[in-house]
Coordinates of C-alpha atoms in Angstrom, one line a residue:
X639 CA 179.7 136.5 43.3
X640 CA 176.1 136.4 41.9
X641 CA 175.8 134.4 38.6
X642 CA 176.0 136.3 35.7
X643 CA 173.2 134.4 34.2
X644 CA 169.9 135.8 31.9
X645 CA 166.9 135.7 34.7
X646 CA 164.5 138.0 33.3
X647 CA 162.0 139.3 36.1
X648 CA 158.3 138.7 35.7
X649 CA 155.8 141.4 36.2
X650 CA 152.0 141.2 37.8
X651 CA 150.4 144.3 36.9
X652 CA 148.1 145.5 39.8
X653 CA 146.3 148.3 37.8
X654 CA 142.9 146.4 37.7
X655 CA 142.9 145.0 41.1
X656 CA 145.0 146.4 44.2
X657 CA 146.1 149.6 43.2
X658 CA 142.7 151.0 42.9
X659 CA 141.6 149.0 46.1
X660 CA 144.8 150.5 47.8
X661 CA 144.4 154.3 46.4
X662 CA 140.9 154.6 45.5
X663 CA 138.5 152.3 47.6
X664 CA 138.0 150.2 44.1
X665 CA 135.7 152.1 42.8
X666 CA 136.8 151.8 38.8
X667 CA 134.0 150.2 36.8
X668 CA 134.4 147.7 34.5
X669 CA 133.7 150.3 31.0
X670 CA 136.6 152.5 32.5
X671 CA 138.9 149.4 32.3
X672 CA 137.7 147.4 29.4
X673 CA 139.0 150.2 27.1
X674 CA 143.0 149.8 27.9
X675 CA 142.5 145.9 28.1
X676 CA 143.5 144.9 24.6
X677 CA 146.8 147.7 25.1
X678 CA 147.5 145.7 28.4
X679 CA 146.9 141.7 26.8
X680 CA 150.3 142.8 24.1
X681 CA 152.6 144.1 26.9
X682 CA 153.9 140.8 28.4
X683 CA 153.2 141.2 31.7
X684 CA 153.2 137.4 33.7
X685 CA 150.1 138.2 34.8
X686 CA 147.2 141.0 35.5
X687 CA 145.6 141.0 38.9
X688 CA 142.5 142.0 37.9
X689 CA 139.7 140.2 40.5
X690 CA 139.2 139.0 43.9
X691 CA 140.2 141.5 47.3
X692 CA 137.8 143.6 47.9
X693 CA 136.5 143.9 44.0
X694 CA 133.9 141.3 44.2
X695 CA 131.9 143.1 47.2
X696 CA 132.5 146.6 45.8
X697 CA 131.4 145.6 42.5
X698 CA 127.9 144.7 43.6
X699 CA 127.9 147.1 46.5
X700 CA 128.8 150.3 44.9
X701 CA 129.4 150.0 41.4
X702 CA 126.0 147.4 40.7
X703 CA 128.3 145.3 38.4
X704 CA 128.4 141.5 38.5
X705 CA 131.5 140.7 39.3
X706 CA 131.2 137.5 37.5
X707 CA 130.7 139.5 34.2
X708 CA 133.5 141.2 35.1
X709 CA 135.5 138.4 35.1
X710 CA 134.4 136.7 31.9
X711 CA 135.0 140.0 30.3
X712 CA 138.6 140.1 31.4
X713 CA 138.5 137.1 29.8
X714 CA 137.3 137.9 26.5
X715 CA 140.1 140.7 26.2
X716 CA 142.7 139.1 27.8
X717 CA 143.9 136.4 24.8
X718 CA 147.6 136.2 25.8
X719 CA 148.1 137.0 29.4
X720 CA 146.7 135.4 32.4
X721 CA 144.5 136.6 34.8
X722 CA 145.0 136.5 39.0
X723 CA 142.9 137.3 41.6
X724 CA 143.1 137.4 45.7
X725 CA 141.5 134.9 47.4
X726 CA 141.2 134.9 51.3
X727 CA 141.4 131.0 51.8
X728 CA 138.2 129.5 53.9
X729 CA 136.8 133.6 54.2
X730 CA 136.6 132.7 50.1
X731 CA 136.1 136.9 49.9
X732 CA 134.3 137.7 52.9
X733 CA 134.6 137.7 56.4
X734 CA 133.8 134.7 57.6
X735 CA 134.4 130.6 57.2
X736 CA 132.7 129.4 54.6
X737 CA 132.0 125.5 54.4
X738 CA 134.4 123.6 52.6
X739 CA 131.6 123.3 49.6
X740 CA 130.6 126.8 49.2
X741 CA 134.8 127.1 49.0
X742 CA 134.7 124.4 46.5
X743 CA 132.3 125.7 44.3
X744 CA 133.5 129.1 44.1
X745 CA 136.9 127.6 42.7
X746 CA 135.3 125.6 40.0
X747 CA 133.2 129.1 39.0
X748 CA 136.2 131.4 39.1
X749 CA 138.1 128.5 37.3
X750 CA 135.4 128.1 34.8
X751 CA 134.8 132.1 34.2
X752 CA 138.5 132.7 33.2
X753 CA 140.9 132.8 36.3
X754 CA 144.3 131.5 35.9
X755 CA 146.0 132.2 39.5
X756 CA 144.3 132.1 42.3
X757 CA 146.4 133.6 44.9
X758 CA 145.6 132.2 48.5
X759 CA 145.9 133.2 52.2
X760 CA 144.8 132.9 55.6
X761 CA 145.3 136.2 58.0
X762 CA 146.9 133.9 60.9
X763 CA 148.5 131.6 58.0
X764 CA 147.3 128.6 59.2
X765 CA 147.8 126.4 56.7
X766 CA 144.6 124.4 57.5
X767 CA 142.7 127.6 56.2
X768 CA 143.6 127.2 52.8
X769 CA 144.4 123.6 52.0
X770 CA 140.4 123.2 50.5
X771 CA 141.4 125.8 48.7
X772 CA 144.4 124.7 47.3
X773 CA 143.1 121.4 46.6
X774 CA 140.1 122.7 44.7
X775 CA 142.7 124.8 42.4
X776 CA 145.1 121.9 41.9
X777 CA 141.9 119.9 40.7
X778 CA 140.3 122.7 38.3
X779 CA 143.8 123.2 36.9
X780 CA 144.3 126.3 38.2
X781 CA 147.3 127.6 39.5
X782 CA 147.3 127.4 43.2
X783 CA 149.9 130.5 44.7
X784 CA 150.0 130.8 48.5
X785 CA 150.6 133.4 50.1
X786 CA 152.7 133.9 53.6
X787 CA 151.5 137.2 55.0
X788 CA 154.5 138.8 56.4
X789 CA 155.0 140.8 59.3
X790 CA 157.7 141.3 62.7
X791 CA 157.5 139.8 65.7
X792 CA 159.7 137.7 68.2
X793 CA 157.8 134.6 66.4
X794 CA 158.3 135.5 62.8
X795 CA 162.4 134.6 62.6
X796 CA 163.6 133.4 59.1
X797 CA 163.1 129.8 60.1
X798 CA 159.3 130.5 60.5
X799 CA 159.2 131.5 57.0
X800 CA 161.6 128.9 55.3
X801 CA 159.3 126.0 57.6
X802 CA 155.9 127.9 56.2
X803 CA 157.5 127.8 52.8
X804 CA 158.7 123.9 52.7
X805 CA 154.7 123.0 54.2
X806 CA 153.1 125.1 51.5
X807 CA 155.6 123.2 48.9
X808 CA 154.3 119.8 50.2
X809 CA 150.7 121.0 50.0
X810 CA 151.4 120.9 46.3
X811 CA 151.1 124.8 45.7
X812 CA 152.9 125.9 42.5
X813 CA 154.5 128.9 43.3
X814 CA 154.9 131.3 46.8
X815 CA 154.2 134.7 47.2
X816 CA 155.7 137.3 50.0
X817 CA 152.6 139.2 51.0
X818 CA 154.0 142.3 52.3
X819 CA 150.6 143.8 52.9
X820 CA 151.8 146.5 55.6
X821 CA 155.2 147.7 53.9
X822 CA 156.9 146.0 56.6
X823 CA 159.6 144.5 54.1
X824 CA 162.7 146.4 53.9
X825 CA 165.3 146.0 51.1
X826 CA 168.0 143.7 53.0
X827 CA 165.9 141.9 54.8
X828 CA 164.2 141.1 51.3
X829 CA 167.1 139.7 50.2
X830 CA 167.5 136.9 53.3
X831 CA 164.4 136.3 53.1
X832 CA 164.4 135.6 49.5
X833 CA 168.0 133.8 49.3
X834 CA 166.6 131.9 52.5
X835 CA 163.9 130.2 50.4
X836 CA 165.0 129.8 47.0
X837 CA 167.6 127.9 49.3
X838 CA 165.1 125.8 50.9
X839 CA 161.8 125.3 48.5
X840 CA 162.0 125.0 44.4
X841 CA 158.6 126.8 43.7
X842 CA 158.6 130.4 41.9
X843 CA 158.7 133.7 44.5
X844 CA 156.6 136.6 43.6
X845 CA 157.0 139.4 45.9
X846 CA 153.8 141.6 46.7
X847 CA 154.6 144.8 48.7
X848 CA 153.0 148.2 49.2
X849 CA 155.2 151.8 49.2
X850 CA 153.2 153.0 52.0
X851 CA 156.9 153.6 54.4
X852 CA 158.5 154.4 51.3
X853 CA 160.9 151.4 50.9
X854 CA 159.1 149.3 48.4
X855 CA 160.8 149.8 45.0
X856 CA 164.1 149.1 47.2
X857 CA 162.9 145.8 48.4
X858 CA 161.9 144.8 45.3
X859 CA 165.4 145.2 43.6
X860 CA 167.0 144.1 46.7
X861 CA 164.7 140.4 46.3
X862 CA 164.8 140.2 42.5
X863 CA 168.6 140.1 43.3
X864 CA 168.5 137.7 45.3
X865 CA 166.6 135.6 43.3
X866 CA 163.1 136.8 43.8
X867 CA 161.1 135.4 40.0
X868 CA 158.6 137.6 39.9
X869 CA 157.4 141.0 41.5
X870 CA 154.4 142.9 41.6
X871 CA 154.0 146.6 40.6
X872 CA 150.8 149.0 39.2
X873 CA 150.9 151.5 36.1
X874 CA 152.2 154.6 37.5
X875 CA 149.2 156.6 38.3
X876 CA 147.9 154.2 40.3
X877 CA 151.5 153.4 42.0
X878 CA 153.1 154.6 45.1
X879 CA 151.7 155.5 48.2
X880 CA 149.5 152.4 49.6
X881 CA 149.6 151.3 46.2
X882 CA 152.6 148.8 44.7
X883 CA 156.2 150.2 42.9
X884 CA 155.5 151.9 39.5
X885 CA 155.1 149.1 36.7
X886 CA 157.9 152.1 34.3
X887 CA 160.2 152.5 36.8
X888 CA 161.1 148.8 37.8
X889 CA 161.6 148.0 34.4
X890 CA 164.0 150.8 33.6
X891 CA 165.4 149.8 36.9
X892 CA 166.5 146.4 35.8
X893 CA 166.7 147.2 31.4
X894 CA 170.7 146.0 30.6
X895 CA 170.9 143.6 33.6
X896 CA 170.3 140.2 33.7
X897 CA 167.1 140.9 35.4
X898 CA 165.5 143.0 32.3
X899 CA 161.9 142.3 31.6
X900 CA 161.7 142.8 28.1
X901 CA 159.0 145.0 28.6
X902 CA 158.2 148.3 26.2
X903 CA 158.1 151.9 28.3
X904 CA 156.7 152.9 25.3
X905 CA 153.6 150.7 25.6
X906 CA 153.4 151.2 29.0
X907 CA 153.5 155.2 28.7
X908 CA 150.6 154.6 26.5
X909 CA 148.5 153.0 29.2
X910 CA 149.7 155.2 31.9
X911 CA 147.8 158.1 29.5
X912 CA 145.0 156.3 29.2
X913 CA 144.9 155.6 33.6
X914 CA 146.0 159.4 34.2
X915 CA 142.6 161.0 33.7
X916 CA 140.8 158.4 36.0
X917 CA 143.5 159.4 38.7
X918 CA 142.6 163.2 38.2
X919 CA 139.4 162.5 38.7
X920 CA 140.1 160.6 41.7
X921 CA 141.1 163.6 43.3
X922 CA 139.4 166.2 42.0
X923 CA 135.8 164.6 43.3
X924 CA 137.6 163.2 46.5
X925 CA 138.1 159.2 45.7
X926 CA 141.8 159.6 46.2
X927 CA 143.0 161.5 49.2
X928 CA 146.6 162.6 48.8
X929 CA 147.0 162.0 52.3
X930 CA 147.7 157.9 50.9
X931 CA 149.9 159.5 48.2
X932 CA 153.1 160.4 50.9
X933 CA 155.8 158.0 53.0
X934 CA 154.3 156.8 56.1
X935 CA 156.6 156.1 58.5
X936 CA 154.6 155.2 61.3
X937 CA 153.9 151.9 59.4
X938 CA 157.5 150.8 60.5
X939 CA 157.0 152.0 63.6
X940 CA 153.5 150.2 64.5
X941 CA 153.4 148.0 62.0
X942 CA 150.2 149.3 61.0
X943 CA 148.8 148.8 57.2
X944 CA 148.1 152.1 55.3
X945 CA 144.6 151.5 55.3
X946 CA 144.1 150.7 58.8
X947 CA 145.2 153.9 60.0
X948 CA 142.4 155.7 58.2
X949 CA 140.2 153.3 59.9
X950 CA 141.6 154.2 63.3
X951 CA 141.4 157.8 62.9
X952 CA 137.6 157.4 61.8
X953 CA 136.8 155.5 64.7
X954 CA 138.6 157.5 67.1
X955 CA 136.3 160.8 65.3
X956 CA 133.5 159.0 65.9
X957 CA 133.9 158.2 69.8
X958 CA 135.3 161.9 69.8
X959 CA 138.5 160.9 70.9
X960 CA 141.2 162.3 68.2
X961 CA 143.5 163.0 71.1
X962 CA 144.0 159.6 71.8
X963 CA 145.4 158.5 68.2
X964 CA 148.9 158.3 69.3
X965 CA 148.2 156.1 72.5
X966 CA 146.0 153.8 70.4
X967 CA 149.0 153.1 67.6
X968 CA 150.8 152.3 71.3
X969 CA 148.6 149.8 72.3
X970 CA 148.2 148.2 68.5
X971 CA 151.2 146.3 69.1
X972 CA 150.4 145.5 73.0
X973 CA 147.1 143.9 71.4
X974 CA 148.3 142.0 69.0
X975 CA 151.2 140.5 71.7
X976 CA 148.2 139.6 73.2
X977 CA 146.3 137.7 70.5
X978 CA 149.4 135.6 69.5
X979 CA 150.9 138.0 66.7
X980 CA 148.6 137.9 64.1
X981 CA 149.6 139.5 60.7
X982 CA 147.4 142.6 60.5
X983 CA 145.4 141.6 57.2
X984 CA 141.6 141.3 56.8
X985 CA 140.4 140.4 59.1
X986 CA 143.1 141.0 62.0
X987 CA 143.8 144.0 61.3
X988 CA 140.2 145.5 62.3
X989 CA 139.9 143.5 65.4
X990 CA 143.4 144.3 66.9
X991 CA 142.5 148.0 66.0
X992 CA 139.5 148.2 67.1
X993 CA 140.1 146.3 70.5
X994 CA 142.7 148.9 71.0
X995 CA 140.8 151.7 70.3
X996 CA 138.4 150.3 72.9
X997 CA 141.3 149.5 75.7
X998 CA 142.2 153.1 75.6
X999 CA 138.9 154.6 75.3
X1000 CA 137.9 152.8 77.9
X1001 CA 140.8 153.5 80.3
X1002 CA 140.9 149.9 81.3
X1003 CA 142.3 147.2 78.7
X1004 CA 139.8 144.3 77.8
X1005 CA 137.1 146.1 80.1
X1006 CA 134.8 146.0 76.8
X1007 CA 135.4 143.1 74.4
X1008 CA 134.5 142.5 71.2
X1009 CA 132.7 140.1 69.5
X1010 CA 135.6 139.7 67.2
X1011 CA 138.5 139.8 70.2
X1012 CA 136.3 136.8 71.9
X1013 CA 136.3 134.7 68.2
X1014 CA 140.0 135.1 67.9
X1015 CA 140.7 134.3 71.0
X1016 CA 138.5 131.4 71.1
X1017 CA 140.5 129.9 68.0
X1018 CA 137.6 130.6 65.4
X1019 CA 139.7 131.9 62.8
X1020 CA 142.6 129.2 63.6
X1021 CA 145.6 129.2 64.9
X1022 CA 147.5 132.1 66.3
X1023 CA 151.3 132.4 65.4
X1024 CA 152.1 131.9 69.1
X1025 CA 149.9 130.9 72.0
X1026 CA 147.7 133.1 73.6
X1027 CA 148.8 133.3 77.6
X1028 CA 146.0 131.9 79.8
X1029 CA 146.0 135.1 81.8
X1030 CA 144.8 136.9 78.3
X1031 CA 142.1 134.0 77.5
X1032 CA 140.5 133.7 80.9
X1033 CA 140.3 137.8 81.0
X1034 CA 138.6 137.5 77.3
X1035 CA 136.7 134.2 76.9
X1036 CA 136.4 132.9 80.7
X1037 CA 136.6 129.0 81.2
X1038 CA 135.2 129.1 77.7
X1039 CA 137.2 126.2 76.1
X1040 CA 139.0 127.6 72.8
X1041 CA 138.7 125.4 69.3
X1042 CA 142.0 123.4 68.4
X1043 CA 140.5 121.4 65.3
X1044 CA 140.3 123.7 61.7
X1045 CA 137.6 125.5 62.2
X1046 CA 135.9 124.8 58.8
X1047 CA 135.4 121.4 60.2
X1048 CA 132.8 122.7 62.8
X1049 CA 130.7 123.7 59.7
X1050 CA 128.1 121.7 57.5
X1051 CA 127.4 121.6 53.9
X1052 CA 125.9 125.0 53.0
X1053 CA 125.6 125.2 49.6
X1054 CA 122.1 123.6 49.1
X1055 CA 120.5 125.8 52.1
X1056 CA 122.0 128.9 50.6
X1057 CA 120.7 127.8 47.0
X1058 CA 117.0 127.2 48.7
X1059 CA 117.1 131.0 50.4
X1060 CA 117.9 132.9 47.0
X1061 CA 116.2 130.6 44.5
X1062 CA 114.2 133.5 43.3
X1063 CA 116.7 135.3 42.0
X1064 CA 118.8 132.7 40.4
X1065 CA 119.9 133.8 36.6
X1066 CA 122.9 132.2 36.9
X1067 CA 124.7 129.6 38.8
X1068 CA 127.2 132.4 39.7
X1069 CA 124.5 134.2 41.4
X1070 CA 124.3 131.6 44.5
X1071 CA 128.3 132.5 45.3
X1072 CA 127.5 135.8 45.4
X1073 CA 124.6 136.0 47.8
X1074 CA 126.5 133.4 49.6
X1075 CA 129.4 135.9 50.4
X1076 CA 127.1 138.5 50.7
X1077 CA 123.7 137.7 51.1
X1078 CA 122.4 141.5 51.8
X1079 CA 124.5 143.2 49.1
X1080 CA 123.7 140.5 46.4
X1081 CA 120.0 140.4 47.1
X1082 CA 120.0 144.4 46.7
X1083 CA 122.0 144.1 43.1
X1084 CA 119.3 141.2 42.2
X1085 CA 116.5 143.4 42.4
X1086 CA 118.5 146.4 41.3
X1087 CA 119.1 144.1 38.1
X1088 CA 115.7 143.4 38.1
X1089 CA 114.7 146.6 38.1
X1090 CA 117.0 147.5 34.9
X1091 CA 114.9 145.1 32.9
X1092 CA 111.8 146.8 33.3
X1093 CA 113.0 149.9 32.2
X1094 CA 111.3 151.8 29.4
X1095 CA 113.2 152.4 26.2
X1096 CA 112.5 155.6 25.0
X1097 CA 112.8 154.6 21.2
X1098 CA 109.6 153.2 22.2
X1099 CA 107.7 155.6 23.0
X1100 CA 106.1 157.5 20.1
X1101 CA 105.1 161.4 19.8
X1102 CA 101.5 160.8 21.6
X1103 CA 104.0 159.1 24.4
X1104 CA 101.9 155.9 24.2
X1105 CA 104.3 153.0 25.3
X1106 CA 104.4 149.6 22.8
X1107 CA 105.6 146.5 25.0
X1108 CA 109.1 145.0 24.4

């Protein structure tokens, strides 16, 4: 018999952060949310994911916005709630391994600008990806939450998790988080999952899943039952679909059980108004396909994230292949028994898809390689969940030998060369992170933010249209 004990669920809103990522390709400027932020701060919530993912490249990239600005104005409005953000261990929020300084520094900035959780995973999770990480939260007094990025495979029993779980306890992270990126989850096995580490570590479990097979508001009862602390949902009308579990519905779910929130529907109805319009026009101009809106069931059958499929489909377009979609989700899962089981999160995800569009493209598996393939294979992004078979690494790398050691500690100090190639367009210390992460994108804002300085005022321009100097 469960305790009939008072254990009020927490809430992350995703609203700011993953739910537009997930439904609308994050493209929300900061004026469209800074409106609903003050409505938000009085609601309760634990926290509001509001920064990191995909935000800080999309920000600069399409929206010319310094993400930095964005943060401190989240900040600003946020007086009673804290702030979380996504951060993608030694890839920091790009692609690549950064250098343990770069990874440093951008810790202490996003510290100093306002972020309270910093929520940190590896795609392989291999826990020497994201112990700089954790160490440089623990020591800016952040809160360090790491993630375990969950997905099925003959490797990924319940003792792999609850062994994860105990290491990530002893790294000195202050809470865990089930990062259910693909909708893999599924309400009862939730609840082992859940039972079997609240049995095993003492640290807080906040549940992050996605509705994309339709299961997700399920799970999420299923886990807070079992003990799960926290979960993460978005304002309805950026829910469901790839997104998260409505924010109104999980908290009428649990009002009158021990497991109510506290939270006001009546405050939240509010913000839902105020997100609704942006939705509509989401789809009427396009942003948001409805297509991402339905159940897709083919993510329990492949275990392929929402987003991912898209990607697959647009590939395959591109090679003029269409026909072949449904023997490329095939050979998904034959790749990625190949390549040790990774998860498929950034950046897995894209190299087992696109290695398997290649194999059956191609007609011959591993005829054409990819740059990508060959690194993962090689051990540049760590360690795979199981060993790669030698027959796989000899066809893919050759008598290449593969990396064994972390493979941040294969890179030098970068922070002073990087500082030295953008000094010009220093305004901020900020500034050098974000060319750092992307050098190409950040050097086109600069001068873009350049250029907006140099702009004429009208109001100074008189009736003869001379022009008087600022």
């Amino acid at each position: 018999m469960a305790e009939n004990i008072n254990k009020p669920v927490k809430i992350v809103d995703t609203a700011l952060r993953d739910a537009p990522q997930s439904l609308i390709a994050t493209r929300m400027s900061t004026e469209e949310m800074l409106p609903i932020v003050e409505k938000m701060d009085k609601v309760g919530y634990y926290a509001v994911e509001c920064w990191g993912g995909a935000t800080f490249d999309a920000c600069l990239r399409f929206m010319k916005e310094d993400p930095w600005e964005r943060l401190r104005k989240f900040r600003d409005g946020f007086k009673n709630t804290k702030l979380q953000m996504l951060l993608r261990g030694q890839n920091i929020l790009g692609y690549r391994h950064y250098a343990d300084d770069v990874v440093e520094y951008f810790v202490q900035k996003a510290v100093a600008n306002g972020m309270d959780i910093i929520r940190i995973f590896d795609a392989l999770n291999d826990l020497r990806n994201v112990k700089t990480a954790v160490a440089a939260t623990k020591r800016e007094g952040g809160h360090a939450q790491l993630a375990l990025c969950y997905t099925l495979s003959d490797v990924h029993t319940l003792e792999y998790w609850v062994d994860l779980a105990k290491r990530i306890e002893d790294m000195g992270a202050d809470s865990i988080c089930i990062k259910d990126m693909a909708g893999l989850l599924v309400p009862y096995k939730a609840a082992e999952l859940v039972k079997a580490l609240k049995e095993n570590v003492s640290l807080p479990i906040d549940l992050h899943t996605h509705y994309t097979s339709g299961v997700a508001s399920m799970t999420q009862l299923k886990a807070v039952e079992a003990g799960c602390d926290i979960i993460d949902t978005a304002i309805s009308p950026f829910a469901l679909g790839t997104s998260q579990p409505a924010t109104e519905v999980m908290v009428e779910t649990f009002k009158g059980t021990p497991y109510d929130t506290g939270l006001d529907n009546n405050l939240l109805a509010e913000i839902a108004d105020y997100f609704r319009p942006i939705r509509q026009r989401a789809l009427d101009t396009g942003l948001l396909n409805p297509k991402v809106l339905g159940v897709d069931i083919q993510a329990l059958l492949y275990q392929v994230p929402g987003g991912m499929l898209s990607n697959l489909l647009s590939q395959l377009k591109t090679l003029g292949a269409e026909d072949k979609y449904e023997e490329v989700l095939k050979e998904i899962p034959r790749v990625r028994a190949d390549f040790g089981y990774p998860p498929l999160v950034t950046p897995s995800s894209q190299i087992v898809g696109t290695q398997a569009v290649f194999n059956v493209v191609m007609g011959e598996r591993y005829k054409n390689v990819t740059k990508e393939s060959k690194a993962i294979v090689r051990g540049e992004y760590g360690q795979t969940p199981a060993p790669i078979s030698e027959e796989i690494r000899k066809k893919i790398i050759g008598d290449e030998e593969p990396i064994t050691c972390r493979p941040a500690d294969l890179l030098k100090p970068e922070l002073a060369t990087i500082e030295a190639q953008m000094k010009q367009w220093k305004e901020q210390d900020e500034d050098v992170l974000s060319y750092a992460l992307f050098p190409q994108v950040a050097e086109e804002f600069f001068k873009y933010r350049e250029a907006q300085k140099t702009k004429i005022d009208p109001t100074l321009v008189d009736a003869d249209h001379k022009v008087y100097p600022v």
